[in-house]
Tab-separated table of C-alpha atoms in Angstrom:
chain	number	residue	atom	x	y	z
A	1	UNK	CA	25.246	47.149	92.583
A	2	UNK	CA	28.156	48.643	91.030
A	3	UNK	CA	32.180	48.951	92.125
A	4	UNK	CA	34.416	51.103	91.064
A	5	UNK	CA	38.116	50.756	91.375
A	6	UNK	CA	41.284	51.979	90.005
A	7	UNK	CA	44.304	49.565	89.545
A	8	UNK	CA	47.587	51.172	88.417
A	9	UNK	CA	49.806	47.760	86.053
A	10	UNK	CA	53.258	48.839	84.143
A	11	UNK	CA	52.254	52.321	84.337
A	12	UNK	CA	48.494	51.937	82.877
A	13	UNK	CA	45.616	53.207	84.432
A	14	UNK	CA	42.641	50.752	84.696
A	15	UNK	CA	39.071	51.624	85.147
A	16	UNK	CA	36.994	48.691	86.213
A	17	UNK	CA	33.164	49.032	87.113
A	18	UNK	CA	31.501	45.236	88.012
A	19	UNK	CA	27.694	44.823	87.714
A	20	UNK	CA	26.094	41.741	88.521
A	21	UNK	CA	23.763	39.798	85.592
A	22	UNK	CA	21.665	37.272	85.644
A	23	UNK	CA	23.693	34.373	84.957
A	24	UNK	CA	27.281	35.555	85.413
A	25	UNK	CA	29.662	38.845	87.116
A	26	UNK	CA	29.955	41.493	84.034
A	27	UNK	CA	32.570	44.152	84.722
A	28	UNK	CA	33.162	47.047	82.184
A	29	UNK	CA	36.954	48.652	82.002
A	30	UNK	CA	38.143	51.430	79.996
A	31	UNK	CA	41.424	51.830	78.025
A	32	UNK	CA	43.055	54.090	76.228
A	33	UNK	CA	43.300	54.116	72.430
A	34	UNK	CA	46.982	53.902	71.462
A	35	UNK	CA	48.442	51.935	74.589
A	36	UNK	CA	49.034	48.628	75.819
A	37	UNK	CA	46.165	47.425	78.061
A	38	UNK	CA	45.639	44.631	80.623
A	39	UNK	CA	42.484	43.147	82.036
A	40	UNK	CA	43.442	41.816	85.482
A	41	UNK	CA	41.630	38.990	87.470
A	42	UNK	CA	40.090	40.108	90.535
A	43	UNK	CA	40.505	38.373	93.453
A	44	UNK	CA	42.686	36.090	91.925
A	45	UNK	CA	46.472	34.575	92.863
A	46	UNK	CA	48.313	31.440	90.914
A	47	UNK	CA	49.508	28.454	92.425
A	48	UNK	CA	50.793	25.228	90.817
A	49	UNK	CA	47.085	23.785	91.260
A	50	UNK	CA	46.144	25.582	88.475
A	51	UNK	CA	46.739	24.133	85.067
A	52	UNK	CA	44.830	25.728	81.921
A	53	UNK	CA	44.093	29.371	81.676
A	54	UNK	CA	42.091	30.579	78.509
A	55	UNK	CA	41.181	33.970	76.975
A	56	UNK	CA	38.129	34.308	74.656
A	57	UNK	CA	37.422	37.555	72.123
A	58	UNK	CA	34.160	36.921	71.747
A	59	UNK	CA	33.832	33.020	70.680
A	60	UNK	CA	37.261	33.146	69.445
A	61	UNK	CA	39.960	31.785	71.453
A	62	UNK	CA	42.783	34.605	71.375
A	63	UNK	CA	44.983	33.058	74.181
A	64	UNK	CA	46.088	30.112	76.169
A	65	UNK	CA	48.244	29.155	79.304
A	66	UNK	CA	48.777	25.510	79.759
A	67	UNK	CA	51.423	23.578	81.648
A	68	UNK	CA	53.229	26.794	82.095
A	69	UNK	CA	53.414	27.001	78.351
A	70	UNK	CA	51.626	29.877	76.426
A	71	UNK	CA	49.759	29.622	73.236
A	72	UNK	CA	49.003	32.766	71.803
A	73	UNK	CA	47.223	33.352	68.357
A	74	UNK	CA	48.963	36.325	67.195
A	75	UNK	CA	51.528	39.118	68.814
A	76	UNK	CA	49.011	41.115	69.627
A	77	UNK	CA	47.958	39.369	73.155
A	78	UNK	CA	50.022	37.799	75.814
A	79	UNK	CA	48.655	36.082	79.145
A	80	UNK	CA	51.103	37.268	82.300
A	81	UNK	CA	52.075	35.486	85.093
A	82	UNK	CA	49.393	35.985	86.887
A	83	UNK	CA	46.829	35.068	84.589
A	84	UNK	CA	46.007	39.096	83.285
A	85	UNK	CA	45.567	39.281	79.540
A	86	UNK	CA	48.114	41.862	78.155
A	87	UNK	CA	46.824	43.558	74.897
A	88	UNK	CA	49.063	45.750	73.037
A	89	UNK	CA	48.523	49.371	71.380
A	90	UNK	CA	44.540	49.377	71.724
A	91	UNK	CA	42.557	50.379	68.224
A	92	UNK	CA	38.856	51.249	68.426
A	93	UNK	CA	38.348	47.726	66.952
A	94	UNK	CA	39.059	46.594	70.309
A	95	UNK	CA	35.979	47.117	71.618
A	96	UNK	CA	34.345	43.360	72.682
A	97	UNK	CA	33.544	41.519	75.330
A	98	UNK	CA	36.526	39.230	76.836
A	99	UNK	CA	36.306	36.387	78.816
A	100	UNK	CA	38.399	34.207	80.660
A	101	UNK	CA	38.501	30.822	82.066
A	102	UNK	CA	40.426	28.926	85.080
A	103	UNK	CA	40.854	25.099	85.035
A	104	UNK	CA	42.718	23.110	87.791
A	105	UNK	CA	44.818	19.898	86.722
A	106	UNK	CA	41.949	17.916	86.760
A	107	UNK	CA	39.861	19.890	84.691
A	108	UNK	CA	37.917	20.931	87.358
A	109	UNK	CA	36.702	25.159	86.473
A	110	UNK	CA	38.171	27.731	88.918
A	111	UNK	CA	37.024	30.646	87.883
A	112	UNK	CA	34.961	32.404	85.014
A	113	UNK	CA	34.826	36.053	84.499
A	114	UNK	CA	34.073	38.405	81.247
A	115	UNK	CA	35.150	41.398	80.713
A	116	UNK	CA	33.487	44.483	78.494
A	117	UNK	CA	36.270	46.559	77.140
A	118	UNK	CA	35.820	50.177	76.012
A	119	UNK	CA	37.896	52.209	73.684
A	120	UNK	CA	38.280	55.978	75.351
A	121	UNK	CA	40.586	58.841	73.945
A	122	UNK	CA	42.482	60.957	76.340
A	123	UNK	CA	41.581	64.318	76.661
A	124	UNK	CA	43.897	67.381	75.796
A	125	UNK	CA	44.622	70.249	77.707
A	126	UNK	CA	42.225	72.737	78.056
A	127	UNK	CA	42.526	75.789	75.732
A	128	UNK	CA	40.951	79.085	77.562
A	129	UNK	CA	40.574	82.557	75.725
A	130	UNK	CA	38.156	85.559	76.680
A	131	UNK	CA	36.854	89.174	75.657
A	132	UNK	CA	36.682	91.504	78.412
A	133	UNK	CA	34.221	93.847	75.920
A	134	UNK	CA	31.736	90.596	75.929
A	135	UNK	CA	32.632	89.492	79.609
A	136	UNK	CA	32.614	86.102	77.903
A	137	UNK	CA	35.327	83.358	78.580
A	138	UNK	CA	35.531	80.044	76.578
A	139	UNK	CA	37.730	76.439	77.187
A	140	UNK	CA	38.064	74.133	74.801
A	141	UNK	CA	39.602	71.128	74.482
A	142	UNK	CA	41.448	69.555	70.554
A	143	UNK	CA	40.205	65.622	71.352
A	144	UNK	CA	39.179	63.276	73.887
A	145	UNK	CA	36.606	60.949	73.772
A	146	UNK	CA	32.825	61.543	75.984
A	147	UNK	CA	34.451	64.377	78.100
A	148	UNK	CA	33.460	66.801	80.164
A	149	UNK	CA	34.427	70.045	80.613
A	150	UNK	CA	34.008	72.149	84.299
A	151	UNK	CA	34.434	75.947	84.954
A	152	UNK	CA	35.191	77.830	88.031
A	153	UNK	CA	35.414	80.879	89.101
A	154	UNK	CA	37.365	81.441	92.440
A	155	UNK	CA	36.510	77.615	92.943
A	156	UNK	CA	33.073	78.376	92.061
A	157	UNK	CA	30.781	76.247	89.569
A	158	UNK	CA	30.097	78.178	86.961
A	159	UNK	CA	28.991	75.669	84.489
A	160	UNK	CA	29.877	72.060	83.436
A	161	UNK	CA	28.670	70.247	80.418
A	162	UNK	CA	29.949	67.175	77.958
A	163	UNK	CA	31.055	68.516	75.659
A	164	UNK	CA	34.630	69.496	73.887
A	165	UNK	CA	33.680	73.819	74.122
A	166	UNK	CA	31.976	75.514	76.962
A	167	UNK	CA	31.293	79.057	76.447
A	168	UNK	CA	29.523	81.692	79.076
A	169	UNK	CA	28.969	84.821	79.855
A	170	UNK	CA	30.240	85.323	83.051
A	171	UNK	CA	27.700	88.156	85.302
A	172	UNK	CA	30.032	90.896	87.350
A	173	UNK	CA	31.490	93.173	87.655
A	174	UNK	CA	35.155	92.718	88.389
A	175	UNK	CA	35.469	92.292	84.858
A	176	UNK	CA	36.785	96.500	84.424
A	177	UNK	CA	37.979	97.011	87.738
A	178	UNK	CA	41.716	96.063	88.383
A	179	UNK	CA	40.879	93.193	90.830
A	180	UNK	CA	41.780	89.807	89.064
A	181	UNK	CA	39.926	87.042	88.489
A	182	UNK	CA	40.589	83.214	89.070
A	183	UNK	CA	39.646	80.771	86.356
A	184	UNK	CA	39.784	76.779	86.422
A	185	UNK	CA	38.811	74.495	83.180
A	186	UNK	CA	38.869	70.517	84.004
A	187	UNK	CA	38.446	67.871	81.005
A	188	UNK	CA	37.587	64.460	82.221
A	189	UNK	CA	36.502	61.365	80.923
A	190	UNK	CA	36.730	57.661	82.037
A	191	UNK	CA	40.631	57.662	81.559
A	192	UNK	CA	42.010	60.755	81.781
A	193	UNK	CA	41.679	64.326	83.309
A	194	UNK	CA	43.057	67.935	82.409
A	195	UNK	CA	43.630	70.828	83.763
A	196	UNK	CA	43.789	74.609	83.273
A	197	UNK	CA	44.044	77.683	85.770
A	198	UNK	CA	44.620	81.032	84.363
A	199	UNK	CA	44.752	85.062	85.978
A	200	UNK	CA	42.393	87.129	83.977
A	201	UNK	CA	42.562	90.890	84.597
A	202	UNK	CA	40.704	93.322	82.215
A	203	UNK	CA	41.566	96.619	83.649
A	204	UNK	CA	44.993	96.724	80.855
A	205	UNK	CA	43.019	95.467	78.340
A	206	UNK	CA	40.558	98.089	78.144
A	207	UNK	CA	43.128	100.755	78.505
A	208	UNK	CA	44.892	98.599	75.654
A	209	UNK	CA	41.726	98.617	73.405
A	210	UNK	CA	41.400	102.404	74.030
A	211	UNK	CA	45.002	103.198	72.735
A	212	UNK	CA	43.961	100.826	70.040
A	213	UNK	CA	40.964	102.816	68.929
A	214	UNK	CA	42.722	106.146	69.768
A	215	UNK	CA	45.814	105.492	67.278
A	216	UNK	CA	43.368	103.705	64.248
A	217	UNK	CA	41.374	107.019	64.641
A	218	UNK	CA	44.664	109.022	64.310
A	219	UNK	CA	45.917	106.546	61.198
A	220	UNK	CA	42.695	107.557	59.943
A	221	UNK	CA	42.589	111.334	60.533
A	222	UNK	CA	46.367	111.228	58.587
A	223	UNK	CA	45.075	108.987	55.827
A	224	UNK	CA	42.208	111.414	55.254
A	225	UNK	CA	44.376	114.699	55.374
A	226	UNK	CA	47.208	113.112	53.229
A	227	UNK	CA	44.725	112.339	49.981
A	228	UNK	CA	43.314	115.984	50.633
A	229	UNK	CA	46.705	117.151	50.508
A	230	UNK	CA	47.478	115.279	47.472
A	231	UNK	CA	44.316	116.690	46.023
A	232	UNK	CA	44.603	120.382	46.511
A	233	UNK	CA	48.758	119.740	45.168
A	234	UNK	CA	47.107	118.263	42.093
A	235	UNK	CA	44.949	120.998	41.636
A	236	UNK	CA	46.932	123.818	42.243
A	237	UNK	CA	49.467	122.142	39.938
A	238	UNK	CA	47.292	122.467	37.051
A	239	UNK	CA	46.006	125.434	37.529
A	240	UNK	CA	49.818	127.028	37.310
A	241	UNK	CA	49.936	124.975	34.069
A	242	UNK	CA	46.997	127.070	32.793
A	243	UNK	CA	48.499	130.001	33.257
A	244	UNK	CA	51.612	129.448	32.367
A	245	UNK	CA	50.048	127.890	29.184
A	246	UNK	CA	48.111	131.159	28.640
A	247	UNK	CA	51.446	133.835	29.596
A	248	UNK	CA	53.926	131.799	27.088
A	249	UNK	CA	50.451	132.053	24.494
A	250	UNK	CA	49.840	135.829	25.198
A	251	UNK	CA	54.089	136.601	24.837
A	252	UNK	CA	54.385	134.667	21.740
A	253	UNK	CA	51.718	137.063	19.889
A	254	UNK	CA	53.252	139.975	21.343
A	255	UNK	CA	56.418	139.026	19.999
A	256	UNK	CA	55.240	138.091	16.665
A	257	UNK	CA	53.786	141.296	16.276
A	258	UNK	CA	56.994	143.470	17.531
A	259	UNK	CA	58.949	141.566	14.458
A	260	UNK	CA	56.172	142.307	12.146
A	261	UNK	CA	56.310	145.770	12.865
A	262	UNK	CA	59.866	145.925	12.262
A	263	UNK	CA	59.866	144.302	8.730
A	264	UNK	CA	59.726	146.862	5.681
A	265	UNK	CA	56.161	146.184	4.405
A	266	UNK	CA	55.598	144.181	1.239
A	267	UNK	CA	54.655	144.532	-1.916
A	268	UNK	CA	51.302	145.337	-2.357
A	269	UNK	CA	49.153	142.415	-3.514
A	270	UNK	CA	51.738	139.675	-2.079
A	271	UNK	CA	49.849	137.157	0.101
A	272	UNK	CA	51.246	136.772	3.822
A	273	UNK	CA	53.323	133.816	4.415
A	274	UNK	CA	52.303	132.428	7.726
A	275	UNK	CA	48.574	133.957	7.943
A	276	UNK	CA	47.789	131.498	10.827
A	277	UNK	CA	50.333	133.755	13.305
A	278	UNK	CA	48.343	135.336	15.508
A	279	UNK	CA	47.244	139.178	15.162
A	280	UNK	CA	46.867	141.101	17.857
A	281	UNK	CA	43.755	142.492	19.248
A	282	UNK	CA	43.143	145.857	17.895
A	283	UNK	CA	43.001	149.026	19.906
A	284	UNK	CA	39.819	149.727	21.944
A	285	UNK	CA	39.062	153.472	20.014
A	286	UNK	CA	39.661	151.829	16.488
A	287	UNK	CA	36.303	149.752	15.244
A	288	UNK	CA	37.290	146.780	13.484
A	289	UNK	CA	37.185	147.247	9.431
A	290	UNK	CA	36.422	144.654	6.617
A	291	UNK	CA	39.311	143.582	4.646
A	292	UNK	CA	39.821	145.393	1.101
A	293	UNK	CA	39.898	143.610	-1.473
A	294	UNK	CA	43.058	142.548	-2.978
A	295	UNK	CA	44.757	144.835	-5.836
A	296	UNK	CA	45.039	143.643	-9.002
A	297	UNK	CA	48.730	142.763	-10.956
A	298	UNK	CA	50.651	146.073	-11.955
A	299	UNK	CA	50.213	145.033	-15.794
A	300	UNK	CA	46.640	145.439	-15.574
A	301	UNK	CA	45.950	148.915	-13.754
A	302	UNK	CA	45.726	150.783	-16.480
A	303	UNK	CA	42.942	148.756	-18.399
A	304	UNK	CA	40.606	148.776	-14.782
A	305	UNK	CA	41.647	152.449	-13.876
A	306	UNK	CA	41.374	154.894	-16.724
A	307	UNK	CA	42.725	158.260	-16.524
A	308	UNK	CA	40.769	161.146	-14.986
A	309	UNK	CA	40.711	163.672	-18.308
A	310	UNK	CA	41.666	167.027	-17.834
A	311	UNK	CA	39.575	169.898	-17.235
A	312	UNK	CA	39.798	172.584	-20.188
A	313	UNK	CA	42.150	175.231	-20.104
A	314	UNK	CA	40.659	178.363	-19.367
A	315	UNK	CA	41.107	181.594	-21.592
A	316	UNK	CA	43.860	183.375	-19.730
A	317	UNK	CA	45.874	179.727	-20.499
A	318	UNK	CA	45.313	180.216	-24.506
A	319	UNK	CA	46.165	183.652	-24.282
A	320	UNK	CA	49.419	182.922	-22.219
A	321	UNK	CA	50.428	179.815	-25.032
A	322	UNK	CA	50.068	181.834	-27.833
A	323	UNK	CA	54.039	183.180	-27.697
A	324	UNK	CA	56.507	180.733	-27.976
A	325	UNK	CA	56.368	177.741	-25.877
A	326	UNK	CA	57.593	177.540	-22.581
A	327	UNK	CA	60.919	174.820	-21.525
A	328	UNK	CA	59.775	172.177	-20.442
A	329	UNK	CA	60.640	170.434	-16.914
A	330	UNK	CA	63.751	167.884	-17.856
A	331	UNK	CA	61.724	164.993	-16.239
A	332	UNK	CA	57.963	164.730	-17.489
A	333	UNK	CA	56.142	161.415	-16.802
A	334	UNK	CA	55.322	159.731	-19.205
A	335	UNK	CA	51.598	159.859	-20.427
A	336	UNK	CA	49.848	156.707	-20.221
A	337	UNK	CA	49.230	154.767	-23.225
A	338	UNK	CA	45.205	154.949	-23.521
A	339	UNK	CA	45.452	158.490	-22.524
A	340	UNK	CA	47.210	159.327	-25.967
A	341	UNK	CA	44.863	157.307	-27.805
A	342	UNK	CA	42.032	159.237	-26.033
A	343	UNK	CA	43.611	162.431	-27.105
């Protein structure tokens, strides 16, 4: 048989449940971890016939009312004035079985009750997020010790479980129409309960993820046209630098040539100066020719190139020379030098 009841001391909230053993009532109460705690005597009121009041952790004697005068083995547990056992700021190491024991002035025992004592964390606040693409929802809680988590849906059950994250997919259809949806998350355990109601409506969103998509498309579309832009700019870039490499090339070796032309030509066996300036192509009708070979030095003609000799004067020329000799012209080149030797 088991009794459930909830008893509400200095602003504390008590969970007692009282089986019967074999030899002796056992009642098991929750508390919080972090608060001050207090086991309360059922059924139980103080009068002056009641002299000795004791508090066991285990076999360890942790507090004691006598004469009106407390005994307590450390600050950490007081005994009230009605006989409840007071601990402060509960720590998982808590967790025992406490008992307590009523004498009268006599000695004579009153009452004997134990007590098992469980450590709980309170739950958080439920955290709820969906997708409307999935038609999934999800609540969660950040702590809480053995909870349990229950969805609805338009006060519906939708699913419950113990756990600290429910997830489902929730079947129909309202999720893309424009009619809303209602959505409740509880956390519970043995010492606490949350709660979380939220409005879901998917009809924006989708228009929302659709302007989404729609303007990443466009970002990409620009992206796309802006490096082909780049690209052909590039391009065409170096292509004008090309040709204007080739017109300042082609107007360089026309101008060299115009100022060659007008030069008076050199001597005749003098080696050009620059011969690495550019000639330009020759005319079409003309068929290129090999290069002559250079002419000797001035000083040495006449040793390569002897003189032609001359043909014999004919008989009308004696018969002409035989008077006296003719004047002759005032400038009369000089002969060359093997040529009078020859003769």
């Amino acid at each position: 048989m088991s009794l459930a009841s909830q008893v509400f001391t200095s602003s504390l909230l008590i969970f007692i449940v009282s089986t019967k053993g074999a030899a002796h009532e056992h009642k098991v109460v929750w508390g919080t971890l972090g608060l001050d705690f207090e086991l309360n005597i059922s059924n139980f009121h103080m009068n002056d016939g009641i002299d000795d009041i004791r508090w066991e952790s285990g076999k360890t004697r942790i507090a004691q009312l006598k004469g009106g005068k407390l005994k307590e083995v450390s600050g950490k547990y007081k005994i009230l004035t009605n006989g409840a056992l007071r601990i402060k700021q509960l720590k998982r190491e808590d967790h025992d079985i406490y008992k307590v024991t009523i004498y009268d002035s006599i000695g004579k025992n009153l009452l004997t009750e134990t007590f098992q004592l469980i450590i709980q964390e309170a739950v958080s606040e439920p955290v709820m997020f969906w997708t409307c693409t999935n038609r999934s929802l999800t609540c969660e809680i950040r702590s809480g010790t053995d909870s349990e988590l229950i969805l609805h849906l338009d006060n519906r059950l939708v699913d419950n479980a113990m756990a600290k994250t429910i997830s489902r997919k929730i079947a129909t259809n309202r999720w893309m129409t424009e009619e809303s949806m209602l959505f409740n998350c509880t956390a519970k355990n043995n010492i606490s309960e949350q709660r979380r109601t939220m409005t879901i409506n998917c009809s924006a969103k989708v228009l929302d993820i659709y302007l989404i998509i729609g303007i990443c498309g466009g970002g990409l579309v620009f992206f796309i046209f802006v490096i082909l832009l780049i690209f052909y700019l590039n391009k065409r870039r170096k292509q004008n630098d090309r040709r204007h490499d080739e017109e300042l090339e082609v107007r360089t070796c026309r101008v060299t040539s115009k100022e060659r032309r007008q030069k008076p030509r050199q001597v005749s066996g003098a080696a050009p100066q620059n011969p690495a300036v550019c000639q330009p192509p020759p005319p079409p009708s003309h068929r290129p020719q090999a290069p002559c070979p250079r002419p000797p030095p001035p000083s040495h003609r006449v040793h390569h190139h002897p003189q032609k000799k001359a043909p014999p004067a004919s008989a009308t020329q004696v018969h002409q020379q035989k008077g006296p000799p003719l004047p002759r012209p005032r400038v009369q080149p000089k002969p060359p030098h093997g040529a009078t030797e020859n003769s």
